[in-house]
N, CA, C and O of each residue as an XYZ file, in Angstrom:
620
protein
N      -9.709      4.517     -3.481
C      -8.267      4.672     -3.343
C      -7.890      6.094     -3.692
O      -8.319      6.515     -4.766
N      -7.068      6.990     -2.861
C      -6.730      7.780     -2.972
C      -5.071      8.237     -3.427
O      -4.931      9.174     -4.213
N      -4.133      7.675     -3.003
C      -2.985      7.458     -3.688
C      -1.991      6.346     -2.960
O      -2.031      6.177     -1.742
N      -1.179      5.673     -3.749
C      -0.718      4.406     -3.873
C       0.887      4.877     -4.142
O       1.240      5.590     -5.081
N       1.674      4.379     -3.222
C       3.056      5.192     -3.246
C       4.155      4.263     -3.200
O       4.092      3.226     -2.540
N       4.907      4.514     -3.709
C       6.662      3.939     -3.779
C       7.940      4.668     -3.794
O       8.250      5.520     -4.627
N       8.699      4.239     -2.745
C       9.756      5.191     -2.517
C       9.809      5.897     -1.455
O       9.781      5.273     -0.394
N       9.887      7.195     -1.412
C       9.971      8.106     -0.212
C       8.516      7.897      0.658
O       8.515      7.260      1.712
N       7.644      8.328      0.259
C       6.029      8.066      0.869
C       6.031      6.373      1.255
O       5.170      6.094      2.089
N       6.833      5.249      0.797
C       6.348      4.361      1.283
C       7.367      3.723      2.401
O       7.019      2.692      2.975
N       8.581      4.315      2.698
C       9.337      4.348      3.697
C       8.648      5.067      4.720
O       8.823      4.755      5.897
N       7.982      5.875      4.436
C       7.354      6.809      5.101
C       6.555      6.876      6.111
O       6.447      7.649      7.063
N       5.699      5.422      5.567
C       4.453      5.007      6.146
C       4.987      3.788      6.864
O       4.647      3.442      7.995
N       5.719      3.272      6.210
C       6.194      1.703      7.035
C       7.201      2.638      8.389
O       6.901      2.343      9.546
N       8.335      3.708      8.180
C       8.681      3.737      9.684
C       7.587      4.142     10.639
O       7.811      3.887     11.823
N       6.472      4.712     10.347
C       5.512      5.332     11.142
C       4.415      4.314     11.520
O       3.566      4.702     12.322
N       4.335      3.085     11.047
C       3.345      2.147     11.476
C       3.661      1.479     12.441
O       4.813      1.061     12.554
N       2.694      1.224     13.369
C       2.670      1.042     14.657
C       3.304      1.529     15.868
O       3.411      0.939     16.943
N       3.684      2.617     15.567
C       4.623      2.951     16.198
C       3.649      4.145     17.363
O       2.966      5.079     16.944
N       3.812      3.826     18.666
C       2.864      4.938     19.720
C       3.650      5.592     20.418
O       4.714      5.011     20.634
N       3.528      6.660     20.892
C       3.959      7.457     21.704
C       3.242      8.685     22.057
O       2.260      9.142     21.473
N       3.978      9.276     23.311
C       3.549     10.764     23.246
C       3.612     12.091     22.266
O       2.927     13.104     22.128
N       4.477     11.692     21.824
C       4.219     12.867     20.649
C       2.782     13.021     20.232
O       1.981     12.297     20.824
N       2.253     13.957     19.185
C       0.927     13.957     18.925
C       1.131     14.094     17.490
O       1.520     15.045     16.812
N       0.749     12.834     17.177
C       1.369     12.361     15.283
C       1.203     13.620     14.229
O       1.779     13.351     13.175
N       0.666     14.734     14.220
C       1.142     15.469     12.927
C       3.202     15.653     13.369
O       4.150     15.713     12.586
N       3.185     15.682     14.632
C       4.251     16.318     14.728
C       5.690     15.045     14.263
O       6.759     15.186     13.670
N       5.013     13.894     14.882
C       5.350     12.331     14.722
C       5.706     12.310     13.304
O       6.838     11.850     13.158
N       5.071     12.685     12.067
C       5.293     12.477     11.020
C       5.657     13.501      9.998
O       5.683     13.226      8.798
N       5.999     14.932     10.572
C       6.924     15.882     10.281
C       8.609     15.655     10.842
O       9.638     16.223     10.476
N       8.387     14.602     11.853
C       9.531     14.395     12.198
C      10.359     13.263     11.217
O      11.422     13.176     10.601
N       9.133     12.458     11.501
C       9.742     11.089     10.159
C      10.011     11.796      8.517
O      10.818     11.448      7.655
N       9.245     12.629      8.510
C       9.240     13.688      6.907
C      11.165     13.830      7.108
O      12.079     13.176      6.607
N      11.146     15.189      8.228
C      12.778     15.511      8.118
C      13.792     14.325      8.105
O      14.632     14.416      7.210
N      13.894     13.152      8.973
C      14.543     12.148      9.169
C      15.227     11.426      7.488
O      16.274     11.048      6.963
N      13.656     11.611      7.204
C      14.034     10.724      5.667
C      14.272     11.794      4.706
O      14.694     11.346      3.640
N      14.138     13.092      4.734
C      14.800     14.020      3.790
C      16.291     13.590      3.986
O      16.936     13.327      2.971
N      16.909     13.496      5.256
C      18.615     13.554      4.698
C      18.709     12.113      4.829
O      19.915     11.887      4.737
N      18.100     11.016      4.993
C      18.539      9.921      5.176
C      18.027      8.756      4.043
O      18.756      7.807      3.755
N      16.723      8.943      3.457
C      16.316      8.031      2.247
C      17.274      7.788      1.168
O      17.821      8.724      0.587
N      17.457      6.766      0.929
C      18.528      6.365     -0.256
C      17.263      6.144     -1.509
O      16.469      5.214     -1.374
N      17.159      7.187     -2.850
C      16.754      6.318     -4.158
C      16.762      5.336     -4.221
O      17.613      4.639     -3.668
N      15.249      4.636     -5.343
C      15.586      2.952     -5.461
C      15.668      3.028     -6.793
O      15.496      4.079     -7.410
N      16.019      1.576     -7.490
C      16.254      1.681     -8.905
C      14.969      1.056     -9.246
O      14.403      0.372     -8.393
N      14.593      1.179    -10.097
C      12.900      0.578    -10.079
C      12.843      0.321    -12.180
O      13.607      0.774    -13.033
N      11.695     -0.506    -12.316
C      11.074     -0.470    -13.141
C      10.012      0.209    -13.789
O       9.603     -0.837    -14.294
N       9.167      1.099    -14.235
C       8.046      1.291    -14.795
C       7.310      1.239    -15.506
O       7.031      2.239    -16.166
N       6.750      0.205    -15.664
C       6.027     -0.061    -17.229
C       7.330     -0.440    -18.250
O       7.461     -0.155    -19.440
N       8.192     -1.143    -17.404
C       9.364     -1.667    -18.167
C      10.355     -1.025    -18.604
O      11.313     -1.519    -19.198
N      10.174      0.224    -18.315
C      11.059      0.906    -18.555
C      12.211      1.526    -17.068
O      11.739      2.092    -16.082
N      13.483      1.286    -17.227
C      14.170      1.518    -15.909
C      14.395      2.750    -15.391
O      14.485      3.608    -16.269
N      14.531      3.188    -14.170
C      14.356      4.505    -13.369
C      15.456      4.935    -12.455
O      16.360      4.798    -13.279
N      15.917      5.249    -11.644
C      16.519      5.699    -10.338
C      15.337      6.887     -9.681
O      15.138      8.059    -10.003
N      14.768      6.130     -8.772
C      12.943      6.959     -8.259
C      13.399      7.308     -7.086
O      13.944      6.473     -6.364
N      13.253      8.530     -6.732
C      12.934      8.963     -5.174
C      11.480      8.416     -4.711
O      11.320      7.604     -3.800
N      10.388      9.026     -5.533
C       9.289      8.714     -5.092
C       8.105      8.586     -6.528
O       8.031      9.494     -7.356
N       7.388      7.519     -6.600
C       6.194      7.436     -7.699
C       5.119      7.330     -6.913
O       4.980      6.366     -6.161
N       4.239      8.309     -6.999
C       2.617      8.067     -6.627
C       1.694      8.043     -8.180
O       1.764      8.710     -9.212
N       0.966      7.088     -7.787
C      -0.694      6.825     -8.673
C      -1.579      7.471     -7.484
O      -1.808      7.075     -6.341
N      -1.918      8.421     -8.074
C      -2.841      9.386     -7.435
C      -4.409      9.159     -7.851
O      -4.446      8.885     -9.051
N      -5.573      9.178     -7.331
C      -6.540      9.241     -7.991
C      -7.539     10.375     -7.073
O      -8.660     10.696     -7.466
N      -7.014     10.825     -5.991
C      -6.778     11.812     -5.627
C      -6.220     13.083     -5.141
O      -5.491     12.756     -4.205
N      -6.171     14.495     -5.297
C      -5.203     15.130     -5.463
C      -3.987     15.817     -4.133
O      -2.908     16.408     -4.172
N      -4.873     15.346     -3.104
C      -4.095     15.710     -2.106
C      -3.677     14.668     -0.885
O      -4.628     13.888     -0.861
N      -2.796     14.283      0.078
C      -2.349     13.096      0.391
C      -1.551     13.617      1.722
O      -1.167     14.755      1.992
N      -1.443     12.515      2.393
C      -0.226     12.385      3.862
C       0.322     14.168      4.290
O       1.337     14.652      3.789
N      -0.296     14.698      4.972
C       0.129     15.691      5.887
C      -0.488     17.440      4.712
O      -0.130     18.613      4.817
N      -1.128     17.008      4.087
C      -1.962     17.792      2.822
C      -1.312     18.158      1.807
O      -1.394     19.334      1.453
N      -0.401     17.115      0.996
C       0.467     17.287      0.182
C      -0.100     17.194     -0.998
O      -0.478     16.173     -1.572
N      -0.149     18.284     -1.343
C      -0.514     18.201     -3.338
C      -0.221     17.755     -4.339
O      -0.175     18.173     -5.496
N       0.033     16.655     -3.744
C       0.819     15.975     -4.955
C       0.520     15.607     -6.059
O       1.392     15.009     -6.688
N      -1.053     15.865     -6.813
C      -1.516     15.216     -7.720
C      -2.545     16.389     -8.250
O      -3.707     16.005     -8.386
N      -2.295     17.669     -8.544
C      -2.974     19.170     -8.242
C      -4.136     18.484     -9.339
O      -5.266     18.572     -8.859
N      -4.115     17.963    -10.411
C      -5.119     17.704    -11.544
C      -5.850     16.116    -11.572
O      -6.752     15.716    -12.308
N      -5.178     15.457    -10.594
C      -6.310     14.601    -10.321
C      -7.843     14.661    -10.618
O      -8.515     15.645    -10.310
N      -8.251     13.793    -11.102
C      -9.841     13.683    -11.110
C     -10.469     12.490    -11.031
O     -10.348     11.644    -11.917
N     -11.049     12.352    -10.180
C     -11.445     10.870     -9.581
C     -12.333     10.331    -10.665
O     -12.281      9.117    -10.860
N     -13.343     11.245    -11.579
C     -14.330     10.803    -11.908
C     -13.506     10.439    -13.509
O     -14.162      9.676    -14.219
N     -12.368     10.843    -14.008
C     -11.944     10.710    -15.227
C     -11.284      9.522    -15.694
O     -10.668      9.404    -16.753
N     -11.527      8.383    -14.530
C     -11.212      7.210    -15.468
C      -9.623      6.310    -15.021
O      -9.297      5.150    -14.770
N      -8.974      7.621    -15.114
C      -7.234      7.788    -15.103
C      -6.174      8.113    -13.619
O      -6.690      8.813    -12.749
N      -5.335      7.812    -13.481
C      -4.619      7.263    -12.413
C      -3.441      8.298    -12.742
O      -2.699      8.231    -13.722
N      -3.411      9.307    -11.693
C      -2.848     10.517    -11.957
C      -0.572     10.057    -11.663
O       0.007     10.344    -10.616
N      -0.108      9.607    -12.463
C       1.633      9.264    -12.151
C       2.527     10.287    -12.058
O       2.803     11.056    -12.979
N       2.944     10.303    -11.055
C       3.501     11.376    -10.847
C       4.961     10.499    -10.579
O       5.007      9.401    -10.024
N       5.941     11.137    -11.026
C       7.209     10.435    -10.730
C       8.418     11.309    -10.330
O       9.077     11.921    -11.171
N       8.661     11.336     -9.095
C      10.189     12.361     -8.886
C      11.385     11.485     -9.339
O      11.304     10.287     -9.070
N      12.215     11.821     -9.833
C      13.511     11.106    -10.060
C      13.972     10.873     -9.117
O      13.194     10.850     -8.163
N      15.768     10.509     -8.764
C      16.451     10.872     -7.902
C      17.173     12.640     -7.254
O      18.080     13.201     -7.867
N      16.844     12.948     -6.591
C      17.046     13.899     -5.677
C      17.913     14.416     -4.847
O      17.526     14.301     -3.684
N      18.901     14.927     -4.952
C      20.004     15.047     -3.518
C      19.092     15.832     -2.490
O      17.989     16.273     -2.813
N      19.777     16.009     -0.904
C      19.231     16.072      0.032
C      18.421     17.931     -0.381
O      17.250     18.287     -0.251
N      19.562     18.679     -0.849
C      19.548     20.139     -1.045
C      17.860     20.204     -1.930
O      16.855     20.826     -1.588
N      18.025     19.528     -2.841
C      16.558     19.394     -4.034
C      15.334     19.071     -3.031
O      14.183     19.352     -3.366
N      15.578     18.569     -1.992
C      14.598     17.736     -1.501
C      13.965     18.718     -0.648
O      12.734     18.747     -0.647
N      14.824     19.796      0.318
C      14.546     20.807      0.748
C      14.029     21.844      0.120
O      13.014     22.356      0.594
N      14.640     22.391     -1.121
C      13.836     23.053     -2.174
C      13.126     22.881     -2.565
O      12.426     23.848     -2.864
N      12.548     21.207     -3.003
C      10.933     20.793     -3.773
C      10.205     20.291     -2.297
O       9.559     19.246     -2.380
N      10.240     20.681     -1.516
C       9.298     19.697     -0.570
C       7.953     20.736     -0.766
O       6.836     20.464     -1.205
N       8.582     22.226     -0.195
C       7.370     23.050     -0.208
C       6.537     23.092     -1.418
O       5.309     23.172     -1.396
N       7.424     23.022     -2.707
C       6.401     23.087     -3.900
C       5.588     22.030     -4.056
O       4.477     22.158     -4.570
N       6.078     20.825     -3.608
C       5.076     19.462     -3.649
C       3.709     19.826     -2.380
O       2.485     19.709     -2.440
N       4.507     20.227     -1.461
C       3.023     20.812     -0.329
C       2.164     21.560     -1.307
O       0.976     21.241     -1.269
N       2.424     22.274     -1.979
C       1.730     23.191     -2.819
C       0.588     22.599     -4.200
O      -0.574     22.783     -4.564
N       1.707     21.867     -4.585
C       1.214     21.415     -5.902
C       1.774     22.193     -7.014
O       1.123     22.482     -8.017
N       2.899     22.500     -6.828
C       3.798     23.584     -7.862
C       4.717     22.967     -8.150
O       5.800     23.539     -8.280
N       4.586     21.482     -8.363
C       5.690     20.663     -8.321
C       6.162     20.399     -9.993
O       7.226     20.085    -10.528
N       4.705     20.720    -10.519
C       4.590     19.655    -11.977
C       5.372     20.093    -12.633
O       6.023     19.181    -13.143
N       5.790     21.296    -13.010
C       7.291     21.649    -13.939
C       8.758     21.624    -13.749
O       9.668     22.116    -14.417
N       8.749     20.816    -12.497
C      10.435     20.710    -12.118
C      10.845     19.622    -12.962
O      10.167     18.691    -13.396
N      12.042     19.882    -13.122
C      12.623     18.680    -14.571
C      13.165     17.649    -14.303
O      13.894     17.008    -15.061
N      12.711     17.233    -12.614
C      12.929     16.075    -11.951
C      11.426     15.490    -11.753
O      11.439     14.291    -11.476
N      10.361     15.971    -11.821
C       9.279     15.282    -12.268
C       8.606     14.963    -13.442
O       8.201     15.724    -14.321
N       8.522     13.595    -13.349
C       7.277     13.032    -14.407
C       6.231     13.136    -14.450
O       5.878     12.515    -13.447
N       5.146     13.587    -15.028
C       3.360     13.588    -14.657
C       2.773     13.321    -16.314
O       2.776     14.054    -17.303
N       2.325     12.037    -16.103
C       1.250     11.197    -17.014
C       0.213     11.002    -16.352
O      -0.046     11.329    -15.194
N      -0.704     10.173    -17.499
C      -2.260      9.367    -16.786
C      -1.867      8.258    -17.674
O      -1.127      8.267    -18.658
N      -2.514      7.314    -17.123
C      -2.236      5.988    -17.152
C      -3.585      4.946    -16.328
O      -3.927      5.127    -15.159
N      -4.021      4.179    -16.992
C      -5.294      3.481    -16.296
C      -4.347      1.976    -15.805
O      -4.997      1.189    -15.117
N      -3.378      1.710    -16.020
C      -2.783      0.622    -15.588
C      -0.888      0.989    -15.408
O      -0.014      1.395    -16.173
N      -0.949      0.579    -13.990
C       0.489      0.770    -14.184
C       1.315     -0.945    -13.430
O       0.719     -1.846    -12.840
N       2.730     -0.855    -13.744
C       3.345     -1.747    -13.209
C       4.963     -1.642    -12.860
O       5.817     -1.724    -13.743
N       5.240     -1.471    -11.608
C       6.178     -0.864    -10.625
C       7.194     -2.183    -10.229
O       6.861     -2.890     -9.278
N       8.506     -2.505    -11.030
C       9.167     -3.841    -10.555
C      10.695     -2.970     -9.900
O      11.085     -1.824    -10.126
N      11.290     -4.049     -9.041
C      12.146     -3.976     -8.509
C      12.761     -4.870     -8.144
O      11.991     -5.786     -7.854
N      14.447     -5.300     -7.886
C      15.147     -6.439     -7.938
C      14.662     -6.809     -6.163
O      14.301     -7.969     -5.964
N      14.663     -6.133     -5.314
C      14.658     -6.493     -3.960
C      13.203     -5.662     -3.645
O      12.841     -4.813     -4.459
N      12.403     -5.933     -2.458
C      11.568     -5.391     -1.999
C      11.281     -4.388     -1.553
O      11.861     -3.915     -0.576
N       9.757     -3.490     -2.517
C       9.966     -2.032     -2.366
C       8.864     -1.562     -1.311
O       7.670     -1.827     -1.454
N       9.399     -0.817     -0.208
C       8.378     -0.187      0.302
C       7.689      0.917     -0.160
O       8.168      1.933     -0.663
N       5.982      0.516      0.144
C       5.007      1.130     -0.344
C       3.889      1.879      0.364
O       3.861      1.611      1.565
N       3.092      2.619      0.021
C       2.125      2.863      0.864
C       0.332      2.588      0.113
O       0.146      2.675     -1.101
N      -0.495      2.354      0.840
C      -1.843      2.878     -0.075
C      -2.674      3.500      1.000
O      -2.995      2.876      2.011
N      -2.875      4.225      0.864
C      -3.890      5.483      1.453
C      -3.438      5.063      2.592
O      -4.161      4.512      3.423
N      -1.729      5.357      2.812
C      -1.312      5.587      3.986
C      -0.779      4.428      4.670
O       0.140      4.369      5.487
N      -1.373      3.694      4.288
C      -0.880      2.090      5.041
C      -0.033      0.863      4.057
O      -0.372      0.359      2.986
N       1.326      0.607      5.004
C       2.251      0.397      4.321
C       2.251     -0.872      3.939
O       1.572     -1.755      4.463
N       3.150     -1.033      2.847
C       2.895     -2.750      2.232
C       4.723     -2.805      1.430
O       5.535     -1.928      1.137
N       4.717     -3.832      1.360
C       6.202     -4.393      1.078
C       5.626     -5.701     -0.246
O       4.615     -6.402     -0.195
N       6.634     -5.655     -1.269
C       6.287     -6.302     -2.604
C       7.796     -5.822     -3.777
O       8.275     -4.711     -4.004
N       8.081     -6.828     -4.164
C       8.788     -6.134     -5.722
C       8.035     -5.910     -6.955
O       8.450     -5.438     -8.013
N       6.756     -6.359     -6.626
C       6.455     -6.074     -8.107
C       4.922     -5.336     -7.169
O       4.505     -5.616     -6.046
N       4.341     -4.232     -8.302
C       3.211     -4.025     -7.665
C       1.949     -3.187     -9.726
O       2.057     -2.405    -10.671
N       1.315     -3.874     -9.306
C       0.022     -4.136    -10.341
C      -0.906     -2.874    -10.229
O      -1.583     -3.256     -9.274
N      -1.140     -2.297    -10.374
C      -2.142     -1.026    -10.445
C      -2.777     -0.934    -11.780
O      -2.289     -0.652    -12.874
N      -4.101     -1.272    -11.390
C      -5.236     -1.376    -12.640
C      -6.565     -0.134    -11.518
O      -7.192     -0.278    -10.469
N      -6.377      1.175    -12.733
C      -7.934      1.218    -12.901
C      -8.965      0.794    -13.619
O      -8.921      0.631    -14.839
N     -10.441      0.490    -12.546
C     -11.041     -0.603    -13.237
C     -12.198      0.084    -14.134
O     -12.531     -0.308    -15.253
N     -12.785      1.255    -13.389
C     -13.713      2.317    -14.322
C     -13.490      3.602    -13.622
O     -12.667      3.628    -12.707
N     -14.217      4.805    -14.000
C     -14.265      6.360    -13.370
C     -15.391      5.889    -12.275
O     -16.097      4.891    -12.419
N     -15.432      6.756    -11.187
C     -15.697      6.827    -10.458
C     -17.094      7.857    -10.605
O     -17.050      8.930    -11.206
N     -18.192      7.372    -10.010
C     -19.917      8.309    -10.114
C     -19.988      8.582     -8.918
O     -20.184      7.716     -8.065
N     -19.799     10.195     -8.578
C     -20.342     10.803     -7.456
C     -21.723     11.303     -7.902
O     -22.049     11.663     -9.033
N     -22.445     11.255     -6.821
C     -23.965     11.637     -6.775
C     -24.790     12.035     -5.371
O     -25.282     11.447     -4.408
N     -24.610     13.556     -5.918
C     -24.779     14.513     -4.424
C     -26.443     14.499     -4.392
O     -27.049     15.069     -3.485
């Protein structure tokens, strides 16, 4: 698993699933990117029980994601830990200003993001939240994220 999303990334993936055409999808999903910059509404969410107003939460366990977005610059697969990254709520103007730094990974000191590690997380919501995992979308109010050990690469 590479990253596991709620909020903006998981609207993201659900308008873009199944969906064919001529376009030629990087462009397909720079388009859905702009669409939902002025049009995504914040959800109110839970986290580990504690309450939110979230644009977007990824559990990262790797550091880069959907269209090569950096969203998780210190990720480390082999360390065990489940990289949380949490944007608050956002007006449209913020969203235009942090998009490029999130492409980047220059995101982590804006004072609208959260960034912990966490080997278990748990994501509630009164109505059903769209989600993504490595891209492919899923619908749930409550969602369970357990890491189970670090990960052994062996070149």
């Amino acid at each position: 698993i590479n990253v596991f999303g709620v909020g903006f990334d998981g609207e993201l993936a659900k308008s873009m699933h199944g969906k064919t055409s001529w376009i030629p999808t990087t462009m397909k999903y720079w388009i859905a990117i702009a669409r939902h910059v002025f049009w995504y509404r914040s959800k109110n969410i839970t986290l580990n029980g504690k309450p939110y107003s979230s644009f977007m939460l990824c559990a990262a366990n790797g550091r880069v994601f959907g269209g090569d977005f950096n969203i998780a610059p210190h990720a480390d697969a082999q360390d065990g830990l489940l990289e949380l990254l949490h944007i608050k709520k956002v007006n449209v103007l913020q969203r235009l200003l942090y998009l490029p730094k999130v492409k980047k990974g220059k995101h982590l000191h804006l004072n609208v993001v959260n960034h912990t590690r966490h080997n278990t997380i748990t994501i509630e919501a009164k109505h059903t939240m769209a989600a993504q995992l490595d891209g492919e979308p899923m619908l749930a109010s409550r969602f369970d994220i357990r890491f189970e050990r670090k990960v052994n690469f062996v070149s």
